[in-house]
PDB file of C-alpha atoms in Angstrom:
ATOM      1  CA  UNK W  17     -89.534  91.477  67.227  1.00  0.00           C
ATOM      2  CA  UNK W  18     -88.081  88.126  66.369  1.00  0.00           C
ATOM      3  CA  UNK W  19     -85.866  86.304  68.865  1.00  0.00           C
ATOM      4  CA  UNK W  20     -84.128  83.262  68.344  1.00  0.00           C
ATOM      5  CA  UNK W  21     -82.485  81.236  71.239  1.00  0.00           C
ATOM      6  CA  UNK W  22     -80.248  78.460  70.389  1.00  0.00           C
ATOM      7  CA  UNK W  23     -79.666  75.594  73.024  1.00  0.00           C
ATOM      8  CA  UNK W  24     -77.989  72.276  73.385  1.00  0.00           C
ATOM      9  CA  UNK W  25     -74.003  72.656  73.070  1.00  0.00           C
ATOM     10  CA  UNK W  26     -72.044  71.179  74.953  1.00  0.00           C
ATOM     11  CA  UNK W  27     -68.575  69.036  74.899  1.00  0.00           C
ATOM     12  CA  UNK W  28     -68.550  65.558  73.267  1.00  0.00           C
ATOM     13  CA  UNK W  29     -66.427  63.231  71.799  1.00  0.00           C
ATOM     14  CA  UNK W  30     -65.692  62.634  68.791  1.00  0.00           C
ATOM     15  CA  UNK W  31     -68.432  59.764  67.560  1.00  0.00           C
ATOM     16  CA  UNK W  32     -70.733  61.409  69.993  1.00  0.00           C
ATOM     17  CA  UNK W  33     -74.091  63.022  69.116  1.00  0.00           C
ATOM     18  CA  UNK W  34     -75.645  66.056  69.724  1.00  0.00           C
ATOM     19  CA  UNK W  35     -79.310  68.114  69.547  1.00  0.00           C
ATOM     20  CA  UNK W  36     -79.050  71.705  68.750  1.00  0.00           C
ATOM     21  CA  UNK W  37     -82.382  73.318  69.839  1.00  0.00           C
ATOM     22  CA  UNK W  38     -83.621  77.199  68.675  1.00  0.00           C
ATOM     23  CA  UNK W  39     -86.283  78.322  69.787  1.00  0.00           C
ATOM     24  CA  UNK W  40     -88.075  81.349  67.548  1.00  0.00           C
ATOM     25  CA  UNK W  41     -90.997  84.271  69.081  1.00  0.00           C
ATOM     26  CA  UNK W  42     -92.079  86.993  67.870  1.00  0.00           C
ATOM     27  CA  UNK W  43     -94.109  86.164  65.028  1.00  0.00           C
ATOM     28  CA  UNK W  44     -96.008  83.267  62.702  1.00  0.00           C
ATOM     29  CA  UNK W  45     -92.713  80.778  63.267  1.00  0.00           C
ATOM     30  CA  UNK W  46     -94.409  78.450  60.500  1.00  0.00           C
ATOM     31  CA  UNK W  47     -94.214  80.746  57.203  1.00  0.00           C
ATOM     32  CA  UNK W  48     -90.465  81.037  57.230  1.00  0.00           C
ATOM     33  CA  UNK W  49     -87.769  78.788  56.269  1.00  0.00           C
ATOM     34  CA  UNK W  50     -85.090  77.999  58.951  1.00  0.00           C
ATOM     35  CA  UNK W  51     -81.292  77.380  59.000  1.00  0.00           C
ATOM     36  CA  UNK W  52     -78.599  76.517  60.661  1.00  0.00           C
ATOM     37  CA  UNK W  53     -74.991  77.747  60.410  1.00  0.00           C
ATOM     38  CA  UNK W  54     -71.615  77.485  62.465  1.00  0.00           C
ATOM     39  CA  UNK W  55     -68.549  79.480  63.083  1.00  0.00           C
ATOM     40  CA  UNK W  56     -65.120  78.009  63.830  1.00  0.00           C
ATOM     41  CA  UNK W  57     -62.372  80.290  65.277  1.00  0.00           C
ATOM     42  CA  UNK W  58     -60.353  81.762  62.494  1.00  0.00           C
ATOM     43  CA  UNK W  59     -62.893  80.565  59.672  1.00  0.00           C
ATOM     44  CA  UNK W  60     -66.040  82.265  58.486  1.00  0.00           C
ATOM     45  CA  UNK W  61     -69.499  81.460  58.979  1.00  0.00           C
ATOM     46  CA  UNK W  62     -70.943  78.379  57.134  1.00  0.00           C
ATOM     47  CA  UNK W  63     -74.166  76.678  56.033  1.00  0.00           C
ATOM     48  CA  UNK W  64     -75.002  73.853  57.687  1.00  0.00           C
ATOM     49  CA  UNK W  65     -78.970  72.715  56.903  1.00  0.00           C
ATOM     50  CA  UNK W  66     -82.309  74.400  56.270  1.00  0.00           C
ATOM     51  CA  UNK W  67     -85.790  72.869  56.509  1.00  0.00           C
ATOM     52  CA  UNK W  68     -88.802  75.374  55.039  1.00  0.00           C
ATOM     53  CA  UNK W  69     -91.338  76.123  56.698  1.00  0.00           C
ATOM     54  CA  UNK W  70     -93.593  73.674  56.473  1.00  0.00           C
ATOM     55  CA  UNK W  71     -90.689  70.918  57.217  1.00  0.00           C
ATOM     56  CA  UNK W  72     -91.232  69.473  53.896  1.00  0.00           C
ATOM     57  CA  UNK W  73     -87.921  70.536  52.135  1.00  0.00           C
ATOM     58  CA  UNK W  74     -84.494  70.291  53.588  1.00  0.00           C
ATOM     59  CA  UNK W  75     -81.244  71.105  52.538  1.00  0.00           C
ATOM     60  CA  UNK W  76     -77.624  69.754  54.353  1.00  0.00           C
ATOM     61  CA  UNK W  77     -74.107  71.422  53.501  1.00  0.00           C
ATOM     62  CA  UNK W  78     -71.711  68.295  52.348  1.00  0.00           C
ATOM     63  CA  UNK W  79     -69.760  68.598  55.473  1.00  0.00           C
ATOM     64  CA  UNK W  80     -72.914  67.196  57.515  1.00  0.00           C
ATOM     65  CA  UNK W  81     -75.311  65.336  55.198  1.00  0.00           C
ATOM     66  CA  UNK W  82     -75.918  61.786  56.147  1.00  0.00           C
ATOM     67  CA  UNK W  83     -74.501  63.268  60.102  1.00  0.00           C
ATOM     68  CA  UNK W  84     -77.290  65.302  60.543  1.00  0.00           C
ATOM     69  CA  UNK W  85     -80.723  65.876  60.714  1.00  0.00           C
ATOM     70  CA  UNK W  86     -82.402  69.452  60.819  1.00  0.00           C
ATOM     71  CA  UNK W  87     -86.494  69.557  61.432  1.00  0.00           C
ATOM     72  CA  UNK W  88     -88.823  71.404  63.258  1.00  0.00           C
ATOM     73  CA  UNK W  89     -92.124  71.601  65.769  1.00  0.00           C
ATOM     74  CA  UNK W  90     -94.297  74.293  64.400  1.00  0.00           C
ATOM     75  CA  UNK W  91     -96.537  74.136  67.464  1.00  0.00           C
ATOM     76  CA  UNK W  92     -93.536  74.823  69.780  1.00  0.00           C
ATOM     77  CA  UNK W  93     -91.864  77.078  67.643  1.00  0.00           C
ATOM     78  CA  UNK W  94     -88.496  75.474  67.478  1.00  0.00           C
ATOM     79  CA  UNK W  95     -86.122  73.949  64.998  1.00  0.00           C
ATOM     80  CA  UNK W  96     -83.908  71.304  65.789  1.00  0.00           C
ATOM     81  CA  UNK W  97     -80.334  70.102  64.743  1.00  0.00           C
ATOM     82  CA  UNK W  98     -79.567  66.271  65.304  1.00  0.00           C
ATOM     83  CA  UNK W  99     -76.008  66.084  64.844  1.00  0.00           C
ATOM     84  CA  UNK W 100     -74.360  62.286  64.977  1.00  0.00           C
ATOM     85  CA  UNK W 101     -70.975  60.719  64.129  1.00  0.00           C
ATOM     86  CA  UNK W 102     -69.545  63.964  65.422  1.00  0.00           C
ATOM     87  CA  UNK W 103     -65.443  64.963  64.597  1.00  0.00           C
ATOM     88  CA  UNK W 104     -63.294  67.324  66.119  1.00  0.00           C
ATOM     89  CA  UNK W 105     -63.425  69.577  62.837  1.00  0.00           C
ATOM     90  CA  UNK W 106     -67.245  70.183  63.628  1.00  0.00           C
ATOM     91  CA  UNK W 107     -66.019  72.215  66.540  1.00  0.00           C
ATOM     92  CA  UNK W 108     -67.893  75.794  66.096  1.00  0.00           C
ATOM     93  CA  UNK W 109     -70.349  78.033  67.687  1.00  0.00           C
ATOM     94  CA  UNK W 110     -73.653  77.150  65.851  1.00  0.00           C
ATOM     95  CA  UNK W 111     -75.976  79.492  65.266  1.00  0.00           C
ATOM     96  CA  UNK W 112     -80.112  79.471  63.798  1.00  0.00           C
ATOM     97  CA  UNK W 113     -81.414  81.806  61.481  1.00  0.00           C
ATOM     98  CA  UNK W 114     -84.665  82.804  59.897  1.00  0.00           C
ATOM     99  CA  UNK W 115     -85.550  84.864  56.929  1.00  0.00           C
ATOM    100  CA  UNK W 116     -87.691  87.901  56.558  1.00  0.00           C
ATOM    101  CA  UNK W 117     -89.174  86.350  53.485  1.00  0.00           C
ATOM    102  CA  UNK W 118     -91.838  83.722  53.643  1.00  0.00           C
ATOM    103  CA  UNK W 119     -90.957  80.809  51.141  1.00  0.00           C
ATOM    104  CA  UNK W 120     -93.066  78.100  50.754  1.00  0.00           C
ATOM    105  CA  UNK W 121     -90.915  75.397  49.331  1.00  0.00           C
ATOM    106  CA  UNK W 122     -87.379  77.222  48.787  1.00  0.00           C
ATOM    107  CA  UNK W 123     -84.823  76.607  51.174  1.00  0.00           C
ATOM    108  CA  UNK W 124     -82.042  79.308  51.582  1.00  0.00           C
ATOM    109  CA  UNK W 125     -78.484  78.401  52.037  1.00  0.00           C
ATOM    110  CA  UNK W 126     -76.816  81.513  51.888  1.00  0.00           C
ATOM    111  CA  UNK W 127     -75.717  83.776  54.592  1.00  0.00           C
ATOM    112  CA  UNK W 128     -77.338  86.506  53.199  1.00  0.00           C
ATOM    113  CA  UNK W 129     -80.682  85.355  52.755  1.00  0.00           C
ATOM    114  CA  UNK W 130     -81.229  85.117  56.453  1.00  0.00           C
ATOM    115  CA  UNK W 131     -81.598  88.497  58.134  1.00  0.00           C
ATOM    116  CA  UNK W 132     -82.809  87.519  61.593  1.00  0.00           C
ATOM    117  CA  UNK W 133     -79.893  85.260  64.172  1.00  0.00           C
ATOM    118  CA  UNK W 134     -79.436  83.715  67.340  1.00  0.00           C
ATOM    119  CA  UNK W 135     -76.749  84.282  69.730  1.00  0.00           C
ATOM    120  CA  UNK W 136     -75.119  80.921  69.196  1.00  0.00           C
ATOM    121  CA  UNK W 137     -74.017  77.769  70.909  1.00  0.00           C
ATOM    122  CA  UNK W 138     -70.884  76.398  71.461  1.00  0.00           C
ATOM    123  CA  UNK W 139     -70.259  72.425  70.417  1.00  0.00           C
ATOM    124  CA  UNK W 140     -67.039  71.418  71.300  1.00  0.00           C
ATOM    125  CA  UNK W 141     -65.563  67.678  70.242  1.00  0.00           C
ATOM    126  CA  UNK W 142     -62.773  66.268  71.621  1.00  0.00           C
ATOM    127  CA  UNK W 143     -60.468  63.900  69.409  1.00  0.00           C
TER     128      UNK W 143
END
């Protein structure tokens, strides 16, 4: 069974910087295609990056790109999101996400393409 256990939120302020961490088990972590997506109160879920599986192909939401950095450690099973220049409307509960699918160089964005999902992890920036 895949599991998926996000870590790394926490309270900063705004300017500050963040790493998300999500650790994946439960099977072959490097043949799928990981993502990253957040949840504000009131809003629905969003996109936020993807890196394949191989880490050679990402893919950032506008929102984030050139603020963060998603990539991962195949030999520890775990995907990372390096989140900089941070601002109060980046407030959400992230959450990581893999695919039942093995892609080799596409990179899903949408929320339906993922089918497996972490409990999420709360980043908070003050103003």
């Amino acid at each position: 069974q895949v599991q998926l256990v996000e870590s790394g939120g926490g309270l900063v302020q705004a300017g500050g910087s963040l790493r998300l961490s999500c650790a994946a088990s439960g099977r072959t972590f490097s043949n799928y295609p990981m993502g990253w997506f957040r949840q504000a109160p009131g809003k629905e879920r969003e996109f936020v990056a993807a890196i394949s599986g191989r880490g050679v192909h990402t893919y950032y939401a506008d929102s984030l790109k050139g603020r963060a950095t998603i990539s991962r450690d195949n030999a520890k099973s775990t995907v990372y999101l390096q989140m900089n220049s941070l601002k109060p409307e980046d407030t959400a509960v992230y959450y990581c996400a893999t695919t039942y699918a093995t892609w080799t160089n596409y990179v899903p964005s949408g929320i339906s393409e993922y089918n497996y999902w972490g409990q999420g992890t709360q980043v908070t920036v003050s103003s």
